[in-house]
Amino acid sequence: MTVFNQQNTHKGSDQHDGEVLLEAKGVSKSFGAEGKGSRSGKPKLVLDSIDLQIRSGEFVALLGPSGSGKSTLLRALAGLIHPTEGQVLFKGEPQYGTNPHLAIVFQSFALFPWLTVLQNVELGLEAQDLTHTQRLKRALAAIDTIGLDGFEDAYPKELSGGMRQRVGFARALVVEPELLFMDEPFSALDVLTAANLRKELISLWESRSIPTRAIVMVTHNIDDAVSMADRIIVLGANPGHIRIELPGLPRGMRSMASEAHTGMVDLIYRIMTSPKTDVGSLLSKYSPTLILDGVQRNESTTVPEPRQLPHAAIGDVTGLIELVHARGDKVDLYQIGRELQLEFDELQPLLEAVDLLGLAEAQEGDLVLTQVGRRFAEANVLEEKQIFRQQVLERVPFLRQILQVLETTPGHSMPEEYVLSLLENHLNEEQAIEQLERLVDWGRYAELFTYIEDRGIFRLGEPEAVQQG
């Protein structure tokens, strides 16, 4: 195997006291100040006062629910976007614009279909002052290192998804970056291909076969973070803030079959499914056999915005409740995520929905049905809808408000623009439209109203089946 020229001081993933390569100081980021924010004129705060250091020799994973600004933080650290407040430093110096010592691997392969593998990789060197011979030599070395020998003249359409992502890695590594950023690099791949590529990347990193001094990865996959990272940053949402920094497990304890791995994943699930719970109380219940020295907590004191309806289909909510009921009304979140093959960002909306409806609660890493949830699971279709209607009227103020307006308005109807105007007091236009769609779905299922889509009209319905109950 051809190995890059080594010009770094990388000493393996167990060293955590290396040089500070990149630092975020009080970084905040808002969007919408130029007309894309809420109707109230306030920009949307996405990141709030982020303080973070990336040191030589460490692999850092960024985890967090939707709305926590993981990708926004990654782009701010890379210099692709400028912080609204605060500053990013590279080796102690303020960073302005994109960082030339950094490369990014994105979720999408982003290859030019008319270029060969070799040409796609060489493209990463176009901005550097190199001769054609130097570019060719480095591109071939990167292709060799990432395991694409023999495919130099192949076009992207001839490659599998895993091989296309390898080209993305080679294109990032060919510039010999000191920092390698990865934004969901494995999420577009099938399970086996992703596992193989993860294993090979870690092998290259630990054997110092790449010149990179530090790696930062955004992921939704908690297993990946625990298996790969020396430090795990868990973000909270709305706005994004650091809830806790966890030291990674020692290399020998990172196998998915190990008790330590399972315990760490379970802890992170507890933290991410308990956004309102003090992290300290969760840590106090964590297994004492596992190493948690160096834990840093940073709970946000920001007042959250009004709760939004999660992006969860009613059928999926019903299916989850029935599954938990079949398991004795209590299941381990980590295990159910594995069983359903759902990453946290896919499972999270369902957990938010059942919690919002009062059907189930996340308790110390388990999902536990409430008394109402048990009745819901045992109900027939008609009874199920009655329970759903009762719960949304009690627990979703916005749907209750829509019903009250319809009941008191002459003609018992109103345009969707009225609902959107209320939503845009708190949300930007895109978010308001998404919330409108979810309100319509939930309200229709609860038979609170009818909705005439082609006219955008809400109308008070007469759900006979519900009224008969």
CSV table of C-alpha atoms in Angstrom, one decimal:
chain,number,residue,atom,x,y,z
A,1,MET,CA,0.0,0.0,0.0
A,2,THR,CA,1.2,3.5,-0.9
A,3,VAL,CA,1.4,5.8,2.1
A,4,PHE,CA,1.2,9.6,2.1
A,5,ASN,CA,4.2,11.6,3.1
A,6,GLN,CA,3.9,12.0,6.8
A,7,GLN,CA,4.2,15.6,7.9
A,8,ASN,CA,2.2,15.5,11.1
A,9,THR,CA,2.6,14.6,14.7
A,10,HIS,CA,-0.4,12.2,14.9
A,11,LYS,CA,0.3,9.8,17.7
A,12,GLY,CA,-2.7,7.6,17.7
A,13,SER,CA,-6.3,7.9,18.9
A,14,ASP,CA,-5.5,7.4,22.6
A,15,GLN,CA,-3.7,10.8,23.0
A,16,HIS,CA,-6.0,13.6,24.0
A,17,ASP,CA,-3.5,16.3,25.0
A,18,GLY,CA,-2.2,17.3,21.5
A,19,GLU,CA,-2.0,20.8,20.0
A,20,VAL,CA,-5.2,22.7,19.7
A,21,LEU,CA,-5.8,22.8,16.0
A,22,LEU,CA,-9.2,24.4,15.9
A,23,GLU,CA,-11.2,26.3,18.5
A,24,ALA,CA,-14.7,27.8,18.6
A,25,LYS,CA,-15.1,30.6,21.1
A,26,GLY,CA,-18.7,31.7,21.9
A,27,VAL,CA,-19.9,30.8,18.4
A,28,SER,CA,-23.5,31.5,17.7
A,29,LYS,CA,-25.3,31.4,14.4
A,30,SER,CA,-28.6,32.9,13.4
A,31,PHE,CA,-30.4,32.7,10.1
A,32,GLY,CA,-33.2,34.7,8.6
A,33,ALA,CA,-32.0,38.2,9.4
A,34,GLU,CA,-32.6,39.2,5.7
A,35,GLY,CA,-36.2,38.3,5.4
A,36,LYS,CA,-36.1,34.5,5.8
A,37,GLY,CA,-36.8,34.5,9.5
A,38,SER,CA,-40.1,34.5,11.2
A,39,ARG,CA,-42.8,37.0,10.4
A,40,SER,CA,-42.0,38.7,13.7
A,41,GLY,CA,-38.7,39.9,12.2
A,42,LYS,CA,-36.6,37.9,14.6
A,43,PRO,CA,-33.8,35.8,13.1
A,44,LYS,CA,-33.7,32.1,13.9
A,45,LEU,CA,-31.0,31.2,16.4
A,46,VAL,CA,-29.5,27.9,15.3
A,47,LEU,CA,-26.3,27.7,17.4
A,48,ASP,CA,-26.0,29.3,20.9
A,49,SER,CA,-22.6,30.1,22.5
A,50,ILE,CA,-20.6,27.1,21.3
A,51,ASP,CA,-17.1,26.6,23.0
A,52,LEU,CA,-15.2,23.7,21.5
A,53,GLN,CA,-11.6,22.7,20.9
A,54,ILE,CA,-10.3,20.1,18.4
A,55,ARG,CA,-6.9,18.7,19.3
A,56,SER,CA,-4.3,16.9,17.4
A,57,GLY,CA,-4.6,13.1,17.6
A,58,GLU,CA,-8.3,12.9,18.4
A,59,PHE,CA,-11.4,11.6,16.6
A,60,VAL,CA,-14.4,13.7,17.6
A,61,ALA,CA,-18.0,12.8,17.0
A,62,LEU,CA,-20.9,15.3,17.0
A,63,LEU,CA,-24.3,13.9,18.0
A,64,GLY,CA,-27.6,15.6,18.5
A,65,PRO,CA,-31.3,15.5,17.6
A,66,SER,CA,-32.8,17.4,14.7
A,67,GLY,CA,-32.6,21.1,15.3
A,68,SER,CA,-29.3,20.9,17.2
A,69,GLY,CA,-27.3,22.5,14.4
A,70,LYS,CA,-24.7,19.7,13.9
A,71,SER,CA,-24.1,20.4,10.3
A,72,THR,CA,-24.3,24.1,10.8
A,73,LEU,CA,-21.6,23.8,13.5
A,74,LEU,CA,-19.4,21.7,11.2
A,75,ARG,CA,-19.7,24.3,8.4
A,76,ALA,CA,-18.9,27.2,10.8
A,77,LEU,CA,-15.8,25.3,12.0
A,78,ALA,CA,-14.8,24.7,8.4
A,79,GLY,CA,-15.2,28.4,7.5
A,80,LEU,CA,-18.0,27.7,5.0
A,81,ILE,CA,-20.3,30.0,6.9
A,82,HIS,CA,-19.4,32.9,9.2
A,83,PRO,CA,-20.6,32.9,12.9
A,84,THR,CA,-23.1,35.6,13.8
A,85,GLU,CA,-21.3,36.0,17.1
A,86,GLY,CA,-18.0,34.5,18.4
A,87,GLN,CA,-14.9,33.4,16.5
A,88,VAL,CA,-13.2,30.3,15.1
A,89,LEU,CA,-9.5,30.0,15.6
A,90,PHE,CA,-7.0,27.8,13.7
A,91,LYS,CA,-3.9,27.2,15.7
A,92,GLY,CA,-4.7,30.3,17.7
A,93,GLU,CA,-5.2,32.6,14.8
A,94,PRO,CA,-8.6,33.9,13.7
A,95,GLN,CA,-10.1,32.0,10.8
A,96,TYR,CA,-11.5,34.0,7.9
A,97,GLY,CA,-13.1,32.2,5.0
A,98,THR,CA,-12.6,28.5,4.2
A,99,ASN,CA,-9.8,26.8,5.9
A,100,PRO,CA,-7.2,25.5,3.4
A,101,HIS,CA,-5.9,23.0,5.9
A,102,LEU,CA,-9.2,21.2,6.1
A,103,ALA,CA,-11.2,18.8,3.9
A,104,ILE,CA,-14.8,17.6,4.1
A,105,VAL,CA,-16.5,14.4,3.1
A,106,PHE,CA,-20.2,14.9,2.7
A,107,GLN,CA,-23.2,12.5,2.8
A,108,SER,CA,-23.8,12.7,-0.9
A,109,PHE,CA,-21.0,11.5,-3.1
A,110,ALA,CA,-20.9,14.7,-5.1
A,111,LEU,CA,-18.8,13.3,-8.0
A,112,PHE,CA,-18.7,14.7,-11.5
A,113,PRO,CA,-20.2,12.0,-13.7
A,114,TRP,CA,-18.2,13.0,-16.8
A,115,LEU,CA,-14.9,12.6,-15.0
A,116,THR,CA,-13.1,9.3,-14.2
A,117,VAL,CA,-12.1,8.3,-10.6
A,118,LEU,CA,-8.6,9.7,-11.2
A,119,GLN,CA,-9.9,13.0,-12.6
A,120,ASN,CA,-12.4,13.4,-9.7
A,121,VAL,CA,-9.6,12.9,-7.2
A,122,GLU,CA,-7.2,15.2,-9.0
A,123,LEU,CA,-9.8,17.9,-8.9
A,124,GLY,CA,-9.1,18.4,-5.3
A,125,LEU,CA,-5.6,19.6,-6.2
A,126,GLU,CA,-6.6,22.1,-8.8
A,127,ALA,CA,-6.3,25.0,-6.4
A,128,GLN,CA,-2.8,24.0,-5.3
A,129,ASP,CA,0.4,25.1,-7.0
A,130,LEU,CA,1.5,21.7,-8.3
A,131,THR,CA,2.7,20.4,-11.6
A,132,HIS,CA,0.6,17.8,-13.5
A,133,THR,CA,3.1,15.1,-12.5
A,134,GLN,CA,2.8,16.0,-8.8
A,135,ARG,CA,-1.0,16.0,-9.0
A,136,LEU,CA,-1.0,12.7,-10.7
A,137,LYS,CA,1.4,11.1,-8.2
A,138,ARG,CA,-0.7,12.3,-5.2
A,139,ALA,CA,-4.0,11.3,-6.7
A,140,LEU,CA,-2.7,7.8,-7.4
A,141,ALA,CA,-1.4,7.6,-3.9
A,142,ALA,CA,-4.8,8.6,-2.5
A,143,ILE,CA,-6.6,6.1,-4.7
A,144,ASP,CA,-4.2,3.4,-3.6
A,145,THR,CA,-4.6,4.2,0.1
A,146,ILE,CA,-8.4,4.2,0.0
A,147,GLY,CA,-8.5,0.8,-1.8
A,148,LEU,CA,-9.5,1.8,-5.4
A,149,ASP,CA,-6.6,0.4,-7.3
A,150,GLY,CA,-7.6,-0.6,-10.8
A,151,PHE,CA,-10.6,1.8,-10.9
A,152,GLU,CA,-8.6,4.9,-11.9
A,153,ASP,CA,-10.2,5.1,-15.3
A,154,ALA,CA,-13.7,4.1,-14.2
A,155,TYR,CA,-16.6,6.5,-14.3
A,156,PRO,CA,-18.9,7.1,-11.3
A,157,LYS,CA,-21.8,5.3,-13.0
A,158,GLU,CA,-19.7,2.1,-13.0
A,159,LEU,CA,-19.2,2.2,-9.2
A,160,SER,CA,-21.2,1.0,-6.3
A,161,GLY,CA,-22.3,3.4,-3.6
A,162,GLY,CA,-19.5,2.3,-1.3
A,163,MET,CA,-16.9,2.8,-4.0
A,164,ARG,CA,-18.3,6.2,-4.9
A,165,GLN,CA,-17.9,7.3,-1.3
A,166,ARG,CA,-14.3,5.9,-1.3
A,167,VAL,CA,-13.7,8.4,-4.2
A,168,GLY,CA,-15.1,11.1,-2.0
A,169,PHE,CA,-12.7,10.1,0.8
A,170,ALA,CA,-9.7,10.0,-1.7
A,171,ARG,CA,-10.6,13.4,-3.0
A,172,ALA,CA,-10.6,14.8,0.6
A,173,LEU,CA,-7.4,13.1,1.6
A,174,VAL,CA,-5.4,13.9,-1.6
A,175,VAL,CA,-5.0,17.5,-0.3
A,176,GLU,CA,-3.3,16.1,2.8
A,177,PRO,CA,-5.5,18.0,5.2
A,178,GLU,CA,-4.6,18.5,8.8
A,179,LEU,CA,-8.3,18.3,9.7
A,180,LEU,CA,-10.8,15.9,8.1
A,181,PHE,CA,-14.5,16.7,8.6
A,182,MET,CA,-17.2,14.2,7.8
A,183,ASP,CA,-20.9,15.0,7.6
A,184,GLU,CA,-22.9,11.8,7.8
A,185,PRO,CA,-20.4,10.0,5.5
A,186,PHE,CA,-21.9,6.5,5.9
A,187,SER,CA,-25.7,7.2,5.9
A,188,ALA,CA,-26.2,6.8,2.2
A,189,LEU,CA,-24.6,3.3,2.2
A,190,ASP,CA,-26.1,-0.1,2.9
A,191,VAL,CA,-25.3,-1.6,6.3
A,192,LEU,CA,-22.5,-4.0,5.3
A,193,THR,CA,-20.8,-1.4,3.0
A,194,ALA,CA,-20.9,1.2,5.7
A,195,ALA,CA,-19.5,-1.2,8.3
A,196,ASN,CA,-16.6,-2.1,6.0
A,197,LEU,CA,-15.8,1.5,5.1
A,198,ARG,CA,-15.9,2.5,8.8
A,199,LYS,CA,-13.5,-0.3,9.7
A,200,GLU,CA,-11.0,0.7,6.9
A,201,LEU,CA,-11.1,4.4,7.8
A,202,ILE,CA,-10.3,3.6,11.4
A,203,SER,CA,-7.5,1.3,10.3
A,204,LEU,CA,-6.0,4.1,8.2
A,205,TRP,CA,-6.3,6.6,11.0
A,206,GLU,CA,-4.8,4.4,13.7
A,207,SER,CA,-2.0,3.1,11.5
A,208,ARG,CA,-1.1,6.7,10.5
A,209,SER,CA,-1.5,5.9,6.8
A,210,ILE,CA,-3.1,9.3,6.2
A,211,PRO,CA,-1.6,12.7,7.1
A,212,THR,CA,-4.7,13.9,8.9
A,213,ARG,CA,-4.1,15.1,12.5
A,214,ALA,CA,-7.7,15.2,13.7
A,215,ILE,CA,-11.1,14.0,12.5
A,216,VAL,CA,-14.5,15.5,13.3
A,217,MET,CA,-17.6,13.5,12.3
A,218,VAL,CA,-21.3,14.5,12.4
A,219,THR,CA,-23.5,11.4,12.7
A,220,HIS,CA,-27.0,10.3,13.7
A,221,ASN,CA,-25.7,6.8,14.4
A,222,ILE,CA,-24.8,6.5,18.1
A,223,ASP,CA,-23.2,3.1,17.6
A,224,ASP,CA,-20.8,4.7,15.1
A,225,ALA,CA,-19.9,7.5,17.5
A,226,VAL,CA,-19.2,5.1,20.4
A,227,SER,CA,-17.2,2.7,18.1
A,228,MET,CA,-15.0,5.3,16.5
A,229,ALA,CA,-14.6,8.4,18.6
A,230,ASP,CA,-12.2,9.5,21.2
A,231,ARG,CA,-14.6,12.3,22.3
A,232,ILE,CA,-18.3,12.5,21.9
A,233,ILE,CA,-20.1,15.9,21.9
A,234,VAL,CA,-23.8,15.6,22.5
A,235,LEU,CA,-25.8,18.7,21.4
A,236,GLY,CA,-29.1,19.9,22.5
A,237,ALA,CA,-31.7,21.5,20.2
A,238,ASN,CA,-33.6,24.8,19.6
A,239,PRO,CA,-31.1,26.4,19.6
A,240,GLY,CA,-28.1,24.1,19.3
A,241,HIS,CA,-25.9,24.0,22.3
A,242,ILE,CA,-23.4,21.6,23.9
A,243,ARG,CA,-25.2,19.5,26.5
A,244,ILE,CA,-22.2,17.3,27.4
A,245,GLU,CA,-18.8,16.2,26.3
A,246,LEU,CA,-18.1,12.5,26.9
A,247,PRO,CA,-14.7,10.9,26.6
A,248,GLY,CA,-14.7,8.0,24.2
A,249,LEU,CA,-14.2,4.4,25.4
A,250,PRO,CA,-10.7,2.9,25.4
A,251,ARG,CA,-10.0,1.2,22.1
A,252,GLY,CA,-10.3,-2.3,23.5
A,253,MET,CA,-13.8,-1.6,24.8
A,254,ARG,CA,-15.3,-0.2,21.6
A,255,SER,CA,-16.6,-3.5,20.1
A,256,MET,CA,-20.3,-3.4,19.7
A,257,ALA,CA,-20.4,-6.8,21.5
A,258,SER,CA,-18.8,-5.3,24.7
A,259,GLU,CA,-20.8,-4.4,27.8
A,260,ALA,CA,-19.0,-1.0,27.9
A,261,HIS,CA,-20.2,-0.2,24.4
A,262,THR,CA,-23.8,-1.1,25.2
A,263,GLY,CA,-23.6,1.0,28.4
A,264,MET,CA,-22.3,4.0,26.6
A,265,VAL,CA,-24.8,3.8,23.8
A,266,ASP,CA,-27.6,3.4,26.4
A,267,LEU,CA,-26.3,6.5,28.3
A,268,ILE,CA,-26.3,8.6,25.1
A,269,TYR,CA,-29.8,7.5,24.3
A,270,ARG,CA,-30.9,8.5,27.8
A,271,ILE,CA,-29.4,12.0,27.4
A,272,MET,CA,-30.8,12.6,23.9
A,273,THR,CA,-34.3,11.3,24.8
A,274,SER,CA,-34.4,13.4,28.0
A,275,PRO,CA,-33.8,17.0,26.8
A,276,LYS,CA,-35.3,18.5,29.9
A,277,THR,CA,-33.5,16.3,32.4
A,278,ASP,CA,-30.3,17.5,34.1
A,279,VAL,CA,-27.5,15.5,32.6
A,280,GLY,CA,-25.9,15.1,36.0
A,281,SER,CA,-28.8,13.1,37.3
A,282,LEU,CA,-28.5,10.8,34.2
A,283,LEU,CA,-24.7,10.4,34.8
A,284,SER,CA,-25.3,9.4,38.4
A,285,LYS,CA,-27.2,6.4,37.3
A,286,TYR,CA,-24.6,5.4,34.7
A,287,SER,CA,-22.7,2.1,35.3
A,288,PRO,CA,-19.8,2.8,37.6
A,289,THR,CA,-17.7,0.2,35.8
A,290,LEU,CA,-17.3,2.5,32.8
A,291,ILE,CA,-14.8,5.3,32.5
A,292,LEU,CA,-16.3,8.8,32.6
A,293,ASP,CA,-13.3,10.9,33.7
A,294,GLY,CA,-13.2,14.3,32.0
A,295,VAL,CA,-16.9,14.7,31.4
A,296,GLN,CA,-17.9,18.3,30.7
A,297,ARG,CA,-21.5,19.5,31.0
A,298,ASN,CA,-22.9,22.7,29.5
A,299,GLU,CA,-26.7,22.8,30.0
A,300,SER,CA,-28.4,25.6,28.1
A,301,THR,CA,-30.5,28.1,30.0
A,302,THR,CA,-32.2,29.3,26.8
A,303,VAL,CA,-36.0,29.3,27.0
A,304,PRO,CA,-37.2,26.9,24.3
A,305,GLU,CA,-39.7,28.0,21.7
A,306,PRO,CA,-43.3,26.6,21.6
A,307,ARG,CA,-43.2,22.8,21.0
A,308,GLN,CA,-43.6,21.8,17.4
A,309,LEU,CA,-45.4,18.7,16.2
A,310,PRO,CA,-42.8,16.0,15.3
A,311,HIS,CA,-42.6,14.6,11.8
A,312,ALA,CA,-44.2,11.3,12.7
A,313,ALA,CA,-46.9,9.4,10.7
A,314,ILE,CA,-49.9,8.3,12.8
A,315,GLY,CA,-49.5,4.8,11.6
A,316,ASP,CA,-45.9,4.7,12.8
A,317,VAL,CA,-47.0,6.1,16.2
A,318,THR,CA,-49.7,3.4,16.5
A,319,GLY,CA,-47.2,0.7,15.5
A,320,LEU,CA,-44.7,1.7,18.1
A,321,ILE,CA,-47.2,1.8,20.9
A,322,GLU,CA,-48.5,-1.7,19.9
A,323,LEU,CA,-44.9,-3.0,19.8
A,324,VAL,CA,-44.1,-1.7,23.2
A,325,HIS,CA,-47.3,-3.1,24.6
A,326,ALA,CA,-46.5,-6.5,23.1
A,327,ARG,CA,-43.2,-6.4,25.0
A,328,GLY,CA,-44.8,-5.8,28.4
A,329,ASP,CA,-45.3,-2.0,28.1
A,330,LYS,CA,-41.5,-1.3,28.5
A,331,VAL,CA,-38.6,-1.6,26.1
A,332,ASP,CA,-35.0,-0.5,25.9
A,333,LEU,CA,-34.7,2.4,23.5
A,334,TYR,CA,-31.3,1.2,22.3
A,335,GLN,CA,-32.6,-2.3,21.5
A,336,ILE,CA,-35.7,-1.1,19.8
A,337,GLY,CA,-33.7,1.2,17.6
A,338,ARG,CA,-31.5,-1.7,16.6
A,339,GLU,CA,-34.4,-4.0,16.1
A,340,LEU,CA,-36.3,-1.5,13.8
A,341,GLN,CA,-33.0,-0.5,12.1
A,342,LEU,CA,-33.7,3.1,12.9
A,343,GLU,CA,-31.0,5.7,13.6
A,344,PHE,CA,-31.7,8.1,16.4
A,345,ASP,CA,-32.9,10.9,14.1
A,346,GLU,CA,-35.4,8.5,12.6
A,347,LEU,CA,-36.6,7.2,16.0
A,348,GLN,CA,-36.6,10.6,17.7
A,349,PRO,CA,-39.8,12.0,16.0
A,350,LEU,CA,-41.7,8.9,17.1
A,351,LEU,CA,-40.5,9.3,20.6
A,352,GLU,CA,-41.5,13.0,20.6
A,353,ALA,CA,-44.9,12.1,19.2
A,354,VAL,CA,-45.8,9.5,21.8
A,355,ASP,CA,-44.5,11.7,24.6
A,356,LEU,CA,-46.4,14.7,23.3
A,357,LEU,CA,-49.6,12.6,23.1
A,358,GLY,CA,-49.0,11.3,26.6
A,359,LEU,CA,-48.9,7.7,25.4
A,360,ALA,CA,-45.4,6.8,26.5
A,361,GLU,CA,-42.4,8.3,28.3
A,362,ALA,CA,-38.7,7.9,27.9
A,363,GLN,CA,-37.4,6.8,31.4
A,364,GLU,CA,-33.7,6.2,31.9
A,365,GLY,CA,-33.1,4.7,28.5
A,366,ASP,CA,-36.4,2.8,28.3
A,367,LEU,CA,-39.7,3.6,26.6
A,368,VAL,CA,-42.6,3.0,29.0
A,369,LEU,CA,-46.3,3.2,28.2
A,370,THR,CA,-48.5,5.4,30.3
A,371,GLN,CA,-51.9,4.2,31.4
A,372,VAL,CA,-53.4,6.1,28.4
A,373,GLY,CA,-50.9,4.4,26.2
A,374,ARG,CA,-51.9,1.0,27.4
A,375,ARG,CA,-55.6,1.8,26.7
A,376,PHE,CA,-54.6,3.0,23.3
A,377,ALA,CA,-52.7,-0.2,22.5
A,378,GLU,CA,-55.7,-2.4,23.5
A,379,ALA,CA,-58.3,-0.2,21.8
A,380,ASN,CA,-60.1,-1.0,18.5
A,381,VAL,CA,-59.9,1.5,15.7
A,382,LEU,CA,-62.8,3.6,16.8
A,383,GLU,CA,-61.7,3.8,20.4
A,384,GLU,CA,-58.1,4.5,19.3
A,385,LYS,CA,-59.3,7.6,17.4
A,386,GLN,CA,-61.4,8.7,20.4
A,387,ILE,CA,-58.3,8.5,22.6
A,388,PHE,CA,-56.2,10.3,20.1
A,389,ARG,CA,-58.7,13.1,19.8
A,390,GLN,CA,-58.9,13.5,23.6
A,391,GLN,CA,-55.1,13.6,23.9
A,392,VAL,CA,-54.5,16.2,21.2
A,393,LEU,CA,-57.1,18.5,22.6
A,394,GLU,CA,-55.5,18.2,26.0
A,395,ARG,CA,-51.9,18.3,25.0
A,396,VAL,CA,-51.6,20.2,21.6
A,397,PRO,CA,-52.7,23.8,22.3
A,398,PHE,CA,-52.4,24.8,18.6
A,399,LEU,CA,-54.9,22.2,17.5
A,400,ARG,CA,-57.2,23.2,20.3
A,401,GLN,CA,-56.9,26.8,19.2
A,402,ILE,CA,-57.8,25.9,15.6
A,403,LEU,CA,-60.9,24.0,16.8
A,404,GLN,CA,-62.0,26.9,19.0
A,405,VAL,CA,-61.7,29.4,16.1
A,406,LEU,CA,-63.7,27.1,13.8
A,407,GLU,CA,-66.4,26.7,16.5
A,408,THR,CA,-66.8,30.5,17.0
A,409,THR,CA,-66.3,31.8,13.4
A,410,PRO,CA,-69.4,32.4,11.3
A,411,GLY,CA,-69.6,29.7,8.7
A,412,HIS,CA,-67.2,27.5,10.8
A,413,SER,CA,-64.4,27.8,8.3
A,414,MET,CA,-61.1,29.7,7.9
A,415,PRO,CA,-58.3,29.9,5.4
A,416,GLU,CA,-55.0,28.2,5.9
A,417,GLU,CA,-53.3,31.7,5.7
A,418,TYR,CA,-54.7,32.5,9.1
A,419,VAL,CA,-53.0,29.4,10.6
A,420,LEU,CA,-49.8,30.1,8.8
A,421,SER,CA,-49.7,33.6,10.1
A,422,LEU,CA,-49.9,32.3,13.6
A,423,LEU,CA,-47.2,29.7,13.0
A,424,GLU,CA,-44.9,32.3,11.5
A,425,ASN,CA,-44.9,34.3,14.7
A,426,HIS,CA,-42.5,31.6,15.9
A,427,LEU,CA,-41.2,29.8,12.8
A,428,ASN,CA,-39.7,30.7,9.4
A,429,GLU,CA,-41.8,30.2,6.3
A,430,GLU,CA,-40.5,26.7,5.4
A,431,GLN,CA,-41.0,25.5,9.0
A,432,ALA,CA,-44.5,27.0,9.2
A,433,ILE,CA,-45.5,25.1,6.1
A,434,GLU,CA,-44.2,21.9,7.5
A,435,GLN,CA,-46.0,22.4,10.7
A,436,LEU,CA,-49.2,23.2,8.8
A,437,GLU,CA,-49.0,19.8,7.0
A,438,ARG,CA,-48.6,18.0,10.3
A,439,LEU,CA,-51.4,19.9,12.0
A,440,VAL,CA,-53.7,18.9,9.1
A,441,ASP,CA,-52.7,15.3,9.4
A,442,TRP,CA,-53.2,15.1,13.2
A,443,GLY,CA,-56.3,17.2,13.1
A,444,ARG,CA,-57.9,15.1,10.4
A,445,TYR,CA,-57.1,11.8,12.2
A,446,ALA,CA,-58.6,13.2,15.4
A,447,GLU,CA,-61.6,14.3,13.3
A,448,LEU,CA,-61.4,17.9,14.7
A,449,PHE,CA,-62.0,19.4,11.2
A,450,THR,CA,-62.0,18.8,7.5
A,451,TYR,CA,-59.4,20.4,5.2
A,452,ILE,CA,-60.1,21.3,1.6
A,453,GLU,CA,-56.6,21.1,0.1
A,454,ASP,CA,-57.2,22.6,-3.3
A,455,ARG,CA,-58.8,25.7,-1.6
A,456,GLY,CA,-56.7,25.8,1.5
A,457,ILE,CA,-59.7,25.9,3.8
A,458,PHE,CA,-60.2,24.5,7.3
A,459,ARG,CA,-63.9,23.6,8.0
A,460,LEU,CA,-65.5,22.3,11.2
A,461,GLY,CA,-66.4,18.7,10.6
A,462,GLU,CA,-69.1,16.5,12.1
A,463,PRO,CA,-67.2,13.3,13.0
A,464,GLU,CA,-70.2,11.1,13.7
A,465,ALA,CA,-68.2,8.1,14.9
A,466,VAL,CA,-66.4,10.2,17.6
A,467,GLN,CA,-69.5,12.0,18.8
A,468,GLN,CA,-71.3,8.7,19.2
A,469,GLY,CA,-68.6,7.6,21.7
